[in-house]
Short mmCIF file of C-alpha atoms and ligand atoms in Angstrom, two decimals:
data_model
loop_
_atom_site.label_atom_id
_atom_site.label_comp_id
_atom_site.label_asym_id
_atom_site.label_seq_id
_atom_site.Cartn_x
_atom_site.Cartn_y
_atom_site.Cartn_z
CA MET A 1 0.00 0.00 0.00
CA SER A 2 1.51 3.38 -0.97
CA ASN A 3 2.03 5.90 1.82
CA LYS A 4 -0.74 8.45 2.22
CA LEU A 5 0.89 11.31 4.08
CA VAL A 6 -1.17 14.16 5.51
CA LEU A 7 0.16 17.43 6.93
CA VAL A 8 -1.96 17.95 10.05
CA LEU A 9 -2.26 21.51 11.37
CA ASN A 10 -3.75 22.52 14.71
CA CYS A 11 -3.76 26.32 14.84
CA GLY A 12 -4.21 28.12 18.15
CA SER A 13 -4.31 31.89 18.58
CA SER A 14 -0.62 32.16 19.49
CA SER A 15 0.76 28.75 18.53
CA LEU A 16 0.54 26.04 15.90
CA LYS A 17 1.00 22.30 16.34
CA PHE A 18 1.89 20.37 13.21
CA ALA A 19 2.53 16.79 12.23
CA VAL A 20 3.09 14.69 9.13
CA ILE A 21 1.10 11.48 9.60
CA ASN A 22 0.84 8.33 7.51
CA ALA A 23 -2.94 7.95 7.25
CA ASN A 24 -2.60 4.19 6.61
CA ASN A 25 -1.10 3.29 9.98
CA GLY A 26 -0.89 6.46 12.10
CA ASP A 27 2.93 6.62 11.94
CA GLU A 28 4.15 10.09 12.86
CA ILE A 29 6.97 11.15 10.54
CA ILE A 30 7.30 14.72 11.80
CA SER A 31 5.72 16.52 14.74
CA GLY A 32 6.34 20.00 16.04
CA LEU A 33 5.15 23.15 17.74
CA ALA A 34 5.53 26.79 16.72
CA GLU A 35 4.80 29.20 19.55
CA CYS A 36 5.02 32.77 20.90
CA PHE A 37 3.37 34.19 17.76
CA ASN A 38 3.45 37.99 17.41
CA LEU A 39 6.23 38.19 20.00
CA PRO A 40 9.95 38.93 19.55
CA ASP A 41 10.94 35.37 20.51
CA ALA A 42 8.62 33.47 18.15
CA ARG A 43 10.13 29.99 17.79
CA MET A 44 9.65 26.44 16.64
CA LYS A 45 10.67 22.98 17.82
CA TRP A 46 10.17 19.74 15.96
CA ASN A 47 10.98 16.07 15.86
CA ILE A 48 11.74 14.06 12.68
CA SER A 49 11.68 10.30 13.21
CA GLY A 50 12.81 10.77 16.82
CA LYS A 51 15.49 13.43 16.09
CA LYS A 52 14.80 16.74 17.85
CA ASP A 53 15.57 20.21 16.47
CA ALA A 54 14.60 23.83 17.20
CA ALA A 55 14.87 27.29 15.61
CA HIS A 56 13.98 30.91 16.16
CA LEU A 57 11.42 32.33 13.75
CA PRO A 58 11.71 35.95 12.55
CA PRO A 59 10.47 38.26 15.37
CA ASN A 60 6.66 38.68 15.47
CA SER A 61 6.08 35.68 13.21
CA ALA A 62 2.60 34.15 13.14
CA HIS A 63 0.78 31.38 11.24
CA ALA A 64 1.92 32.31 7.71
CA GLU A 65 5.61 32.60 8.64
CA ALA A 66 5.47 29.39 10.68
CA ILE A 67 3.88 27.40 7.84
CA SER A 68 6.33 28.77 5.33
CA TYR A 69 9.21 27.72 7.67
CA ILE A 70 7.72 24.23 8.02
CA VAL A 71 7.54 23.87 4.22
CA GLU A 72 10.81 25.54 3.19
CA GLU A 73 13.14 24.54 6.03
CA ILE A 74 11.78 21.23 7.31
CA ILE A 75 9.66 19.37 4.74
CA LYS A 76 11.74 20.31 1.67
CA ASN A 77 14.90 18.99 3.40
CA GLU A 78 13.37 15.52 3.62
CA GLN A 79 13.86 14.04 0.17
CA GLY A 80 10.69 12.83 -1.54
CA LEU A 81 8.46 13.63 1.45
CA ALA A 82 6.29 16.41 0.02
CA GLU A 83 5.56 14.28 -3.08
CA GLN A 84 3.76 11.75 -0.85
CA PHE A 85 1.35 14.33 0.62
CA VAL A 86 -2.30 13.72 -0.30
CA ALA A 87 -3.91 16.50 1.78
CA VAL A 88 -3.57 19.09 4.51
CA GLY A 89 -5.89 18.35 7.45
CA HIS A 90 -6.90 21.17 9.79
CA ARG A 91 -8.26 20.80 13.31
CA VAL A 92 -11.10 23.32 13.62
CA VAL A 93 -12.50 23.83 17.11
CA HIS A 94 -16.07 24.90 16.41
CA GLY A 95 -18.32 23.72 13.62
CA GLY A 96 -21.59 24.80 15.27
CA GLU A 97 -24.60 22.80 14.05
CA LYS A 98 -23.44 23.15 10.47
CA PHE A 99 -20.72 20.48 10.48
CA THR A 100 -21.57 16.95 11.59
CA GLU A 101 -18.48 15.43 9.97
CA SER A 102 -15.17 16.35 8.36
CA VAL A 103 -15.33 18.19 5.00
CA VAL A 104 -13.09 19.20 2.10
CA ILE A 105 -12.52 22.95 2.48
CA THR A 106 -14.18 25.17 -0.15
CA PRO A 107 -14.81 28.95 -0.04
CA ASP A 108 -18.29 28.17 1.38
CA VAL A 109 -16.78 26.02 4.15
CA CYS A 110 -14.38 28.87 5.04
CA LYS A 111 -17.34 31.24 5.23
CA SER A 112 -19.19 28.89 7.59
CA ILE A 113 -16.09 28.44 9.81
CA LYS A 114 -15.92 32.24 10.07
CA GLU A 115 -19.63 32.34 10.96
CA CYS A 116 -18.98 29.90 13.84
CA ALA A 117 -16.24 32.19 15.19
CA SER A 118 -18.63 33.87 17.64
CA LEU A 119 -18.73 30.49 19.43
CA ALA A 120 -14.92 30.10 19.45
CA PRO A 121 -13.51 33.62 19.09
CA LEU A 122 -9.88 32.66 19.75
CA HIS A 123 -9.73 29.42 17.81
CA ASN A 124 -11.77 29.61 14.61
CA PRO A 125 -10.04 32.77 13.26
CA ALA A 126 -6.69 31.02 13.90
CA ALA A 127 -7.87 28.02 11.87
CA ILE A 128 -8.78 30.36 9.00
CA MET A 129 -5.29 31.87 9.12
CA GLY A 130 -3.84 28.36 8.99
CA ILE A 131 -6.04 27.38 6.03
CA LYS A 132 -4.98 30.49 4.07
CA ALA A 133 -1.29 29.93 4.80
CA ALA A 134 -1.46 26.23 3.93
CA ARG A 135 -3.27 27.01 0.68
CA ALA A 136 -0.51 29.46 -0.27
CA ALA A 137 2.17 26.87 0.56
CA PHE A 138 0.43 23.90 -1.12
CA PRO A 139 -1.89 25.36 -3.77
CA GLU A 140 -2.27 21.96 -5.46
CA LEU A 141 -3.26 19.98 -2.32
CA PRO A 142 -6.84 19.55 -1.08
CA GLN A 143 -7.47 20.89 2.43
CA VAL A 144 -9.80 19.19 4.90
CA ALA A 145 -11.44 20.55 8.07
CA VAL A 146 -11.97 18.19 11.01
CA PHE A 147 -14.19 19.69 13.71
CA ASP A 148 -13.85 19.19 17.47
CA THR A 149 -17.62 19.56 17.83
CA ALA A 150 -18.71 17.22 14.99
CA PHE A 151 -18.73 13.93 16.95
CA HIS A 152 -21.16 15.46 19.48
CA GLN A 153 -23.75 16.46 16.87
CA THR A 154 -25.62 13.16 17.45
CA MET A 155 -26.66 14.28 20.96
CA PRO A 156 -30.44 14.38 21.38
CA ALA A 157 -32.11 17.71 22.23
CA SER A 158 -32.72 16.47 25.77
CA ALA A 159 -28.93 16.43 26.25
CA PHE A 160 -27.87 19.48 24.24
CA LEU A 161 -30.52 22.03 25.24
CA TYR A 162 -30.16 24.30 28.25
CA ALA A 163 -33.33 25.12 30.22
CA LEU A 164 -33.32 28.65 28.83
CA PRO A 165 -36.03 30.34 26.73
CA TYR A 166 -36.17 28.23 23.55
CA HIS A 167 -35.73 31.22 21.24
CA LEU A 168 -32.16 31.65 22.57
CA TYR A 169 -31.40 28.30 20.97
CA LYS A 170 -33.41 28.83 17.77
CA GLU A 171 -32.29 32.41 17.14
CA LYS A 172 -28.88 32.64 18.81
CA GLY A 173 -27.57 29.07 18.74
CA ILE A 174 -27.19 28.90 22.55
CA ARG A 175 -26.85 25.15 23.30
CA ARG A 176 -24.35 22.52 24.37
CA TYR A 177 -21.92 21.67 21.53
CA GLY A 178 -19.12 19.79 23.33
CA MET A 179 -15.43 19.66 22.41
CA HIS A 180 -12.59 17.07 22.15
CA GLY A 181 -14.87 15.18 19.74
CA THR A 182 -11.99 13.81 17.68
CA SER A 183 -10.41 12.29 20.78
CA HIS A 184 -13.69 10.82 22.08
CA LEU A 185 -14.33 9.35 18.63
CA PHE A 186 -10.86 7.77 18.42
CA VAL A 187 -10.85 6.18 21.88
CA SER A 188 -14.44 4.95 21.63
CA ARG A 189 -13.59 3.17 18.34
CA GLU A 190 -10.43 1.73 19.88
CA ALA A 191 -12.40 0.57 22.94
CA ALA A 192 -14.84 -1.36 20.73
CA ARG A 193 -11.83 -2.97 19.02
CA LEU A 194 -10.24 -3.95 22.35
CA LEU A 195 -13.59 -5.28 23.60
CA ASP A 196 -13.91 -7.19 20.31
CA LYS A 197 -17.45 -5.88 19.82
CA PRO A 198 -19.02 -4.17 16.79
CA LEU A 199 -18.87 -0.39 17.29
CA ALA A 200 -22.61 -0.13 16.61
CA GLU A 201 -23.30 -2.34 19.66
CA THR A 202 -20.76 -0.79 22.05
CA ASN A 203 -21.55 1.59 24.92
CA VAL A 204 -18.62 3.40 26.53
CA ILE A 205 -17.91 6.41 28.70
CA THR A 206 -14.76 8.21 27.57
CA ALA A 207 -12.92 10.60 29.90
CA HIS A 208 -10.47 12.87 28.06
CA LEU A 209 -8.38 14.36 30.89
CA GLY A 210 -5.72 16.77 29.68
CA ASN A 211 -5.16 20.42 30.43
CA GLY A 212 -8.79 20.75 29.36
CA GLY A 213 -11.07 17.83 30.19
CA SER A 214 -14.39 16.38 29.14
CA VAL A 215 -16.43 13.19 29.50
CA CYS A 216 -18.58 11.70 26.79
CA ALA A 217 -21.33 9.06 26.82
CA VAL A 218 -21.08 7.01 23.61
CA LYS A 219 -24.03 4.73 22.86
CA ASN A 220 -23.78 2.26 19.99
CA GLY A 221 -20.78 4.22 18.70
CA LYS A 222 -22.52 7.62 18.78
CA CYS A 223 -22.24 10.49 21.25
CA VAL A 224 -25.38 10.93 23.37
CA ASP A 225 -24.05 13.38 25.98
CA THR A 226 -20.89 15.26 26.90
CA SER A 227 -19.72 17.54 29.69
CA MET A 228 -18.42 20.60 27.84
CA GLY A 229 -21.06 23.11 26.84
CA MET A 230 -21.47 25.94 24.36
CA THR A 231 -17.78 26.59 25.15
CA PRO A 232 -15.00 24.52 26.79
CA LEU A 233 -15.60 26.21 30.18
CA ALA A 234 -18.36 23.84 31.32
CA GLY A 235 -18.21 20.46 33.01
CA LEU A 236 -15.15 19.02 34.74
CA VAL A 237 -12.57 20.76 36.92
CA MET A 238 -9.67 21.51 34.51
CA GLY A 239 -6.12 22.91 34.71
CA THR A 240 -7.23 26.54 35.01
CA ARG A 241 -10.95 26.37 34.05
CA CYS A 242 -13.62 26.08 36.73
CA GLY A 243 -16.04 23.74 34.94
CA ASP A 244 -19.65 23.86 36.19
CA ILE A 245 -20.54 26.68 38.60
CA ASP A 246 -23.73 28.46 39.62
CA PRO A 247 -24.10 31.20 36.93
CA SER A 248 -25.28 33.65 39.61
CA ILE A 249 -21.71 33.77 40.94
CA ILE A 250 -20.84 35.92 37.92
CA GLU A 251 -23.53 38.50 38.68
CA HIS A 252 -22.60 38.40 42.37
CA LEU A 253 -18.93 39.15 41.68
CA VAL A 254 -19.77 41.94 39.19
CA ALA A 255 -22.68 43.68 40.97
CA ARG A 256 -21.61 43.18 44.59
CA GLU A 257 -17.86 42.65 44.64
CA GLY A 258 -16.77 45.17 42.02
CA TYR A 259 -15.21 42.82 39.46
CA SER A 260 -15.50 43.67 35.77
CA PRO A 261 -17.23 41.06 33.53
CA ALA A 262 -13.93 40.53 31.70
CA GLY A 263 -12.13 40.14 35.03
CA VAL A 264 -14.60 37.45 36.13
CA MET A 265 -14.18 35.56 32.85
CA ASP A 266 -10.42 35.70 33.30
CA ILE A 267 -10.86 34.15 36.77
CA LEU A 268 -13.15 31.40 35.46
CA GLN A 269 -10.94 30.55 32.49
CA LYS A 270 -7.39 31.18 33.64
CA GLN A 271 -7.24 31.32 37.46
CA SER A 272 -9.59 28.52 38.54
CA GLY A 273 -9.59 24.72 38.35
CA LEU A 274 -6.59 22.84 39.76
CA LEU A 275 -4.54 26.04 39.83
CA GLY A 276 -7.18 28.08 41.64
CA ILE A 277 -7.93 25.52 44.34
CA SER A 278 -4.36 24.35 44.97
CA GLY A 279 -2.46 27.61 44.51
CA VAL A 280 0.31 25.24 43.36
CA SER A 281 -0.04 24.70 39.60
CA SER A 282 -2.41 23.86 36.77
CA ASP A 283 -0.13 20.96 35.81
CA PHE A 284 -1.28 17.66 37.26
CA ARG A 285 2.28 16.38 37.75
CA ASP A 286 2.92 19.28 40.16
CA ILE A 287 -0.39 18.64 41.95
CA GLN A 288 0.51 14.96 42.29
CA SER A 289 3.94 15.60 43.78
CA ALA A 290 2.51 18.28 46.14
CA CYS A 291 -0.12 15.70 47.26
CA GLU A 292 2.65 13.20 47.96
CA LYS A 293 4.34 15.82 50.20
CA GLY A 294 1.07 16.32 52.12
CA ASN A 295 0.11 19.76 50.69
CA GLU A 296 -3.50 20.10 51.84
CA GLN A 297 -4.63 22.51 49.12
CA ALA A 298 -3.22 20.21 46.43
CA ILE A 299 -5.01 17.23 48.01
CA LEU A 300 -8.24 19.25 48.01
CA ALA A 301 -7.77 20.17 44.31
CA ARG A 302 -7.14 16.53 43.38
CA ASP A 303 -10.13 15.34 45.40
CA ILE A 304 -12.53 17.90 43.87
CA PHE A 305 -11.19 16.99 40.41
CA CYS A 306 -11.84 13.26 40.98
CA TYR A 307 -15.21 13.74 42.71
CA ARG A 308 -16.62 15.91 39.88
CA LEU A 309 -15.37 13.42 37.31
CA ALA A 310 -16.89 10.43 39.13
CA LYS A 311 -20.26 12.22 39.40
CA TYR A 312 -20.31 12.89 35.64
CA ILE A 313 -19.39 9.28 34.86
CA ALA A 314 -22.10 7.96 37.19
CA GLY A 315 -24.64 10.31 35.55
CA TYR A 316 -23.91 8.85 32.12
CA ALA A 317 -25.27 5.50 33.26
CA VAL A 318 -28.66 7.16 32.60
CA PRO A 319 -28.35 7.61 28.81
CA LEU A 320 -26.29 4.42 28.35
CA GLY A 321 -28.14 1.87 30.50
CA ARG A 322 -25.35 -0.65 29.96
CA ILE A 323 -21.69 0.45 30.21
CA ASP A 324 -19.29 -1.86 28.33
CA ALA A 325 -16.19 0.11 29.32
CA LEU A 326 -14.99 3.27 30.98
CA VAL A 327 -12.02 4.73 29.08
CA PHE A 328 -9.33 7.09 30.42
CA THR A 329 -7.30 9.19 27.96
CA GLY A 330 -5.44 12.54 27.67
CA GLY A 331 -2.24 13.41 29.58
CA ILE A 332 -3.79 12.81 33.02
CA GLY A 333 -6.01 9.89 32.00
CA GLU A 334 -3.12 8.10 30.27
CA ASN A 335 -0.57 8.65 33.04
CA SER A 336 -2.08 9.25 36.47
CA ALA A 337 -2.69 5.93 38.22
CA MET A 338 -3.64 8.05 41.25
CA VAL A 339 -6.59 9.71 39.51
CA ARG A 340 -7.80 6.45 37.95
CA ASP A 341 -7.62 4.65 41.30
CA LYS A 342 -9.52 7.41 43.14
CA VAL A 343 -12.21 7.74 40.47
CA LEU A 344 -12.83 3.99 40.24
CA ASN A 345 -13.07 3.79 44.04
CA LEU A 346 -15.63 6.61 44.04
CA LEU A 347 -17.57 4.52 41.49
CA SER A 348 -17.57 1.36 43.64
CA VAL A 349 -21.40 1.39 43.55
CA PHE A 350 -20.98 0.05 39.99
CA GLY A 351 -18.67 -2.73 41.25
CA TYR A 352 -15.37 -1.39 39.85
CA GLN A 353 -12.29 -3.07 41.32
CA VAL A 354 -8.89 -1.71 40.34
CA ASP A 355 -6.08 -4.13 39.45
CA SER A 356 -3.32 -2.14 41.16
CA GLU A 357 -0.46 -3.62 39.19
CA LYS A 358 -2.13 -3.05 35.82
CA ASN A 359 -3.16 0.44 36.89
CA GLU A 360 0.37 1.41 37.96
CA THR A 361 2.00 0.01 34.82
CA THR A 362 -0.45 1.19 32.16
CA ILE A 363 1.22 4.59 31.61
CA LEU A 364 3.45 6.34 29.06
CA GLY A 365 1.53 5.42 25.94
CA LYS A 366 0.47 1.89 26.96
CA LYS A 367 -3.11 0.75 26.53
CA GLY A 368 -5.17 -1.90 28.29
CA THR A 369 -7.61 -2.87 31.01
CA ILE A 370 -6.85 -1.69 34.58
CA THR A 371 -9.66 -3.49 36.43
CA THR A 372 -9.81 -7.05 37.84
CA GLU A 373 -11.47 -9.94 36.02
CA ASN A 374 -14.67 -9.76 38.09
CA SER A 375 -14.99 -6.00 37.78
CA PRO A 376 -16.79 -4.00 35.09
CA THR A 377 -14.13 -2.92 32.58
CA ALA A 378 -12.12 0.29 32.83
CA MET A 379 -9.29 0.82 30.38
CA VAL A 380 -6.61 3.27 29.34
CA ILE A 381 -6.34 4.17 25.65
CA PRO A 382 -3.82 6.81 24.49
CA THR A 383 -5.63 9.24 22.23
CA ASN A 384 -4.47 10.03 18.69
CA GLU A 385 -6.43 12.97 17.27
CA GLU A 386 -3.82 13.57 14.55
CA TRP A 387 -4.41 10.11 13.12
CA VAL A 388 -8.17 10.71 12.92
CA ILE A 389 -7.50 13.99 11.11
CA ALA A 390 -5.11 12.22 8.71
CA GLN A 391 -7.54 9.33 8.10
CA ASP A 392 -10.52 11.60 7.48
CA SER A 393 -8.45 13.82 5.17
CA ALA A 394 -7.06 10.91 3.14
CA SER A 395 -10.43 9.18 2.77
CA LEU A 396 -12.29 12.39 1.82
CA VAL A 397 -9.77 13.27 -0.89
CA SER A 398 -9.68 9.75 -2.32
CA ALA A 399 -13.48 9.77 -2.49
P1 AMP B 401 -2.64 17.06 27.63
O1 AMP B 401 -3.41 18.37 27.59
O2 AMP B 401 -3.43 15.89 27.14
O3 AMP B 401 -1.27 17.15 27.03
O4 AMP B 401 -2.39 16.76 29.19
C1 AMP B 401 -1.70 17.65 30.01
C2 AMP B 401 -1.92 17.23 31.46
O5 AMP B 401 -1.47 15.86 31.63
C3 AMP B 401 -1.11 18.09 32.45
O6 AMP B 401 -1.92 18.40 33.58
C4 AMP B 401 0.00 17.16 32.83
O7 AMP B 401 0.49 17.42 34.11
C5 AMP B 401 -0.69 15.80 32.81
N1 AMP B 401 0.30 14.73 32.77
C6 AMP B 401 1.21 14.47 31.81
N2 AMP B 401 2.03 13.45 32.18
C7 AMP B 401 1.61 13.07 33.41
C8 AMP B 401 2.05 12.08 34.35
N3 AMP B 401 3.08 11.28 34.08
N4 AMP B 401 1.38 11.97 35.51
C9 AMP B 401 0.34 12.79 35.81
N5 AMP B 401 -0.11 13.75 34.98
C10 AMP B 401 0.52 13.89 33.79
#
């Protein structure tokens, strides 16, 4: 089978992650990160087949300069690589209700991505910049958009509607959309494979626990509920995001405590979560080592994190009825035996029993079951969003 290489771009507002992926088998040929856009020390680091390298970009570089560096200085130096490219695949955060699956990018698709920008004001404009720059660099290659929200578009109205006046949904699009869809899709498919069951008959709960975090109920292979909302702020306790709170807290802080609305949003998005409770860090590795030293605020942050997560998981028994597996993924889900152990113990009402040895050793990219033989199944599956983007891109362009 000939290689089908896809350049995968994930554009943030001030950074860009990139990878060259073989869509046939998920092999990562190049991966890298350009960061500090629009600042004097804009820079890039990358990895080609395990060999690391780094460079400064011209001061104040952004998406266009970064993509041109990737093409001219990295890809062109690898003989015969660019000739194997079949597409450029873009991660796009918000597809609103318009996009229920990945699409080949046309001028109309670009227009719709721009229209969804009010729902993701930092991310969607960055994706548009990435699309323009990639089109300039590879005018002959098809470009594909893969949406973080698309997998969640199968949610029923009972799960995606807020109990607000209905016209706010119909006229303004205020509803739950959910994020991390590409990751939930990948690990739910992988779980069905590991369970040796047809996807269309498999019910799983997937917990993507990274810097941001969300849980998803997947019934017969399709999303029926998820914890993030109209934006990524809702649901679980995250690195710096608060997750669910009483919305009246916002009014209270503004009207009675003298905070500005923007100041409150900054608190909810950047000063809350693990960082806000612990005062230690938003990074779970720091929380974990502070817990081991007996830091009480860190222990509290970890416990609130696990308790909220366990409550969400338990709640998803309602739409699923039968749970074939609970899946942990993302940096914390793939590596923190501590979190997995605590969460499964909080869920003992379902009969979960952790296999301590399997739990401790299933880290650093390993996958597998971490519960005992008599327990309902919980497993760890490393996510691979880039491979989904590469697969979708390659199959759309060959169709
Ligand atoms: P992600 O956004 O998926 O890259 O995940 C980032 C989060 O995973 C951060 O909170 C990291 O501290 C956490 N993480 C990464 N490696 C580990 C580890 N070995 N143990 C615990 N947490 C980890």
